[in-house]
């Protein structure tokens, strides 16, 4: 297992443009811990998480944990990781709401949002629009 993680680290470090190699190690460890991914799937998901954190200016470990929690509360699987990250990043860019706030609001509101029949993506957009309009989405 350690050899596999080391190979993933070396592959990402040699091809991914980052100044902080420590972030690569933390990302690989957290993605492996949260999702159980190994080998190529671990490398792919870790690269995606690093890109997400870079684009959104978020902490990669926190974002990985938030993504896992959101996936869990919406009954999704690790295969939905990229779609979840894309939805949060797009909504954050469209509304100016931070990714941490979006994740938090969607995770906390998941039972009510699901009761309304909303998907993760729909929930993220709705709560992002609420926040952008000045409505406290946690109480709405």
PDB file of C-alpha atoms in Angstrom, residues 4-87:
ATOM      1  CA  UNK A   4       1.295   2.571  -4.230  1.00  0.00           C
ATOM      2  CA  UNK A   5       0.899   5.867  -2.372  1.00  0.00           C
ATOM      3  CA  UNK A   6       4.526   6.720  -3.055  1.00  0.00           C
ATOM      4  CA  UNK A   7       4.067   6.046  -6.783  1.00  0.00           C
ATOM      5  CA  UNK A   8       0.979   8.266  -6.883  1.00  0.00           C
ATOM      6  CA  UNK A   9       2.890  11.012  -5.064  1.00  0.00           C
ATOM      7  CA  UNK A  10       5.794  10.826  -7.511  1.00  0.00           C
ATOM      8  CA  UNK A  11       3.461  10.864 -10.525  1.00  0.00           C
ATOM      9  CA  UNK A  12       1.573  13.908  -9.301  1.00  0.00           C
ATOM     10  CA  UNK A  13       4.696  15.748  -8.112  1.00  0.00           C
ATOM     11  CA  UNK A  14       6.362  15.291 -11.490  1.00  0.00           C
ATOM     12  CA  UNK A  15       3.379  16.430 -13.536  1.00  0.00           C
ATOM     13  CA  UNK A  16       1.294  18.755 -11.383  1.00  0.00           C
ATOM     14  CA  UNK A  17       2.299  22.407 -11.194  1.00  0.00           C
ATOM     15  CA  UNK A  18       2.364  23.211  -7.506  1.00  0.00           C
ATOM     16  CA  UNK A  19       4.875  25.001  -5.387  1.00  0.00           C
ATOM     17  CA  UNK A  20       3.904  23.157  -2.245  1.00  0.00           C
ATOM     18  CA  UNK A  21       4.779  19.478  -2.402  1.00  0.00           C
ATOM     19  CA  UNK A  22       3.394  19.051   1.109  1.00  0.00           C
ATOM     20  CA  UNK A  23      -0.090  19.776  -0.280  1.00  0.00           C
ATOM     21  CA  UNK A  24       0.281  16.858  -2.667  1.00  0.00           C
ATOM     22  CA  UNK A  25       1.090  14.491   0.193  1.00  0.00           C
ATOM     23  CA  UNK A  26      -1.771  15.792   2.343  1.00  0.00           C
ATOM     24  CA  UNK A  27      -4.186  15.536  -0.562  1.00  0.00           C
ATOM     25  CA  UNK A  28      -3.246  11.970  -1.440  1.00  0.00           C
ATOM     26  CA  UNK A  29      -3.528  10.933   2.197  1.00  0.00           C
ATOM     27  CA  UNK A  30      -6.894  12.615   2.694  1.00  0.00           C
ATOM     28  CA  UNK A  31      -8.420  11.351  -0.555  1.00  0.00           C
ATOM     29  CA  UNK A  32      -7.259   7.839   0.298  1.00  0.00           C
ATOM     30  CA  UNK A  33      -8.652   8.131   3.836  1.00  0.00           C
ATOM     31  CA  UNK A  34     -12.006   9.656   2.863  1.00  0.00           C
ATOM     32  CA  UNK A  35     -12.738   7.669  -0.293  1.00  0.00           C
ATOM     33  CA  UNK A  36     -10.509   4.604  -0.124  1.00  0.00           C
ATOM     34  CA  UNK A  37      -9.193   5.235  -3.618  1.00  0.00           C
ATOM     35  CA  UNK A  38      -5.910   3.633  -4.663  1.00  0.00           C
ATOM     36  CA  UNK A  39      -3.612   3.634  -7.682  1.00  0.00           C
ATOM     37  CA  UNK A  40      -4.882   5.466 -10.785  1.00  0.00           C
ATOM     38  CA  UNK A  41      -8.202   6.433  -9.200  1.00  0.00           C
ATOM     39  CA  UNK A  42      -6.343   7.927  -6.231  1.00  0.00           C
ATOM     40  CA  UNK A  43      -4.061   9.873  -8.548  1.00  0.00           C
ATOM     41  CA  UNK A  44      -6.937  11.176 -10.656  1.00  0.00           C
ATOM     42  CA  UNK A  45      -9.064  12.213  -7.665  1.00  0.00           C
ATOM     43  CA  UNK A  46      -6.089  13.802  -5.892  1.00  0.00           C
ATOM     44  CA  UNK A  47      -5.220  15.849  -8.970  1.00  0.00           C
ATOM     45  CA  UNK A  48      -8.853  16.950  -9.226  1.00  0.00           C
ATOM     46  CA  UNK A  49      -8.900  17.970  -5.564  1.00  0.00           C
ATOM     47  CA  UNK A  50      -5.670  19.948  -5.977  1.00  0.00           C
ATOM     48  CA  UNK A  51      -7.095  21.764  -9.013  1.00  0.00           C
ATOM     49  CA  UNK A  52     -10.334  22.474  -7.149  1.00  0.00           C
ATOM     50  CA  UNK A  53      -8.457  23.937  -4.184  1.00  0.00           C
ATOM     51  CA  UNK A  54      -6.261  26.029  -6.458  1.00  0.00           C
ATOM     52  CA  UNK A  55      -9.186  27.392  -8.477  1.00  0.00           C
ATOM     53  CA  UNK A  56     -11.371  28.139  -5.465  1.00  0.00           C
ATOM     54  CA  UNK A  57      -8.634  29.221  -3.064  1.00  0.00           C
ATOM     55  CA  UNK A  58      -9.794  26.658  -0.528  1.00  0.00           C
ATOM     56  CA  UNK A  59      -7.876  24.343   1.754  1.00  0.00           C
ATOM     57  CA  UNK A  60      -7.509  21.019  -0.004  1.00  0.00           C
ATOM     58  CA  UNK A  61      -7.895  18.860   3.115  1.00  0.00           C
ATOM     59  CA  UNK A  62     -11.011  20.709   4.284  1.00  0.00           C
ATOM     60  CA  UNK A  63     -12.489  20.565   0.791  1.00  0.00           C
ATOM     61  CA  UNK A  64     -11.846  16.824   0.583  1.00  0.00           C
ATOM     62  CA  UNK A  65     -13.583  16.285   3.922  1.00  0.00           C
ATOM     63  CA  UNK A  66     -16.491  18.529   2.907  1.00  0.00           C
ATOM     64  CA  UNK A  67     -16.867  16.731  -0.408  1.00  0.00           C
ATOM     65  CA  UNK A  68     -16.962  13.352   1.333  1.00  0.00           C
ATOM     66  CA  UNK A  69     -19.555  14.581   3.816  1.00  0.00           C
ATOM     67  CA  UNK A  70     -21.719  16.071   1.047  1.00  0.00           C
ATOM     68  CA  UNK A  71     -21.483  12.869  -0.966  1.00  0.00           C
ATOM     69  CA  UNK A  72     -22.503  10.855   2.090  1.00  0.00           C
ATOM     70  CA  UNK A  73     -25.492  12.966   3.110  1.00  0.00           C
ATOM     71  CA  UNK A  74     -26.846  13.022  -0.447  1.00  0.00           C
ATOM     72  CA  UNK A  75     -26.431   9.256  -0.867  1.00  0.00           C
ATOM     73  CA  UNK A  76     -23.913   9.641  -3.666  1.00  0.00           C
ATOM     74  CA  UNK A  77     -20.723   7.658  -4.241  1.00  0.00           C
ATOM     75  CA  UNK A  78     -17.058   8.425  -4.728  1.00  0.00           C
ATOM     76  CA  UNK A  79     -17.736   8.254  -8.457  1.00  0.00           C
ATOM     77  CA  UNK A  80     -19.640  11.524  -8.032  1.00  0.00           C
ATOM     78  CA  UNK A  81     -16.662  13.412  -6.571  1.00  0.00           C
ATOM     79  CA  UNK A  82     -15.835  15.383  -9.709  1.00  0.00           C
ATOM     80  CA  UNK A  83     -19.488  16.347 -10.299  1.00  0.00           C
ATOM     81  CA  UNK A  84     -19.821  17.531  -6.690  1.00  0.00           C
ATOM     82  CA  UNK A  85     -16.657  19.619  -6.940  1.00  0.00           C
ATOM     83  CA  UNK A  86     -17.703  21.057 -10.298  1.00  0.00           C
ATOM     84  CA  UNK A  87     -21.102  22.047  -8.940  1.00  0.00           C
TER      85      UNK A  87
END
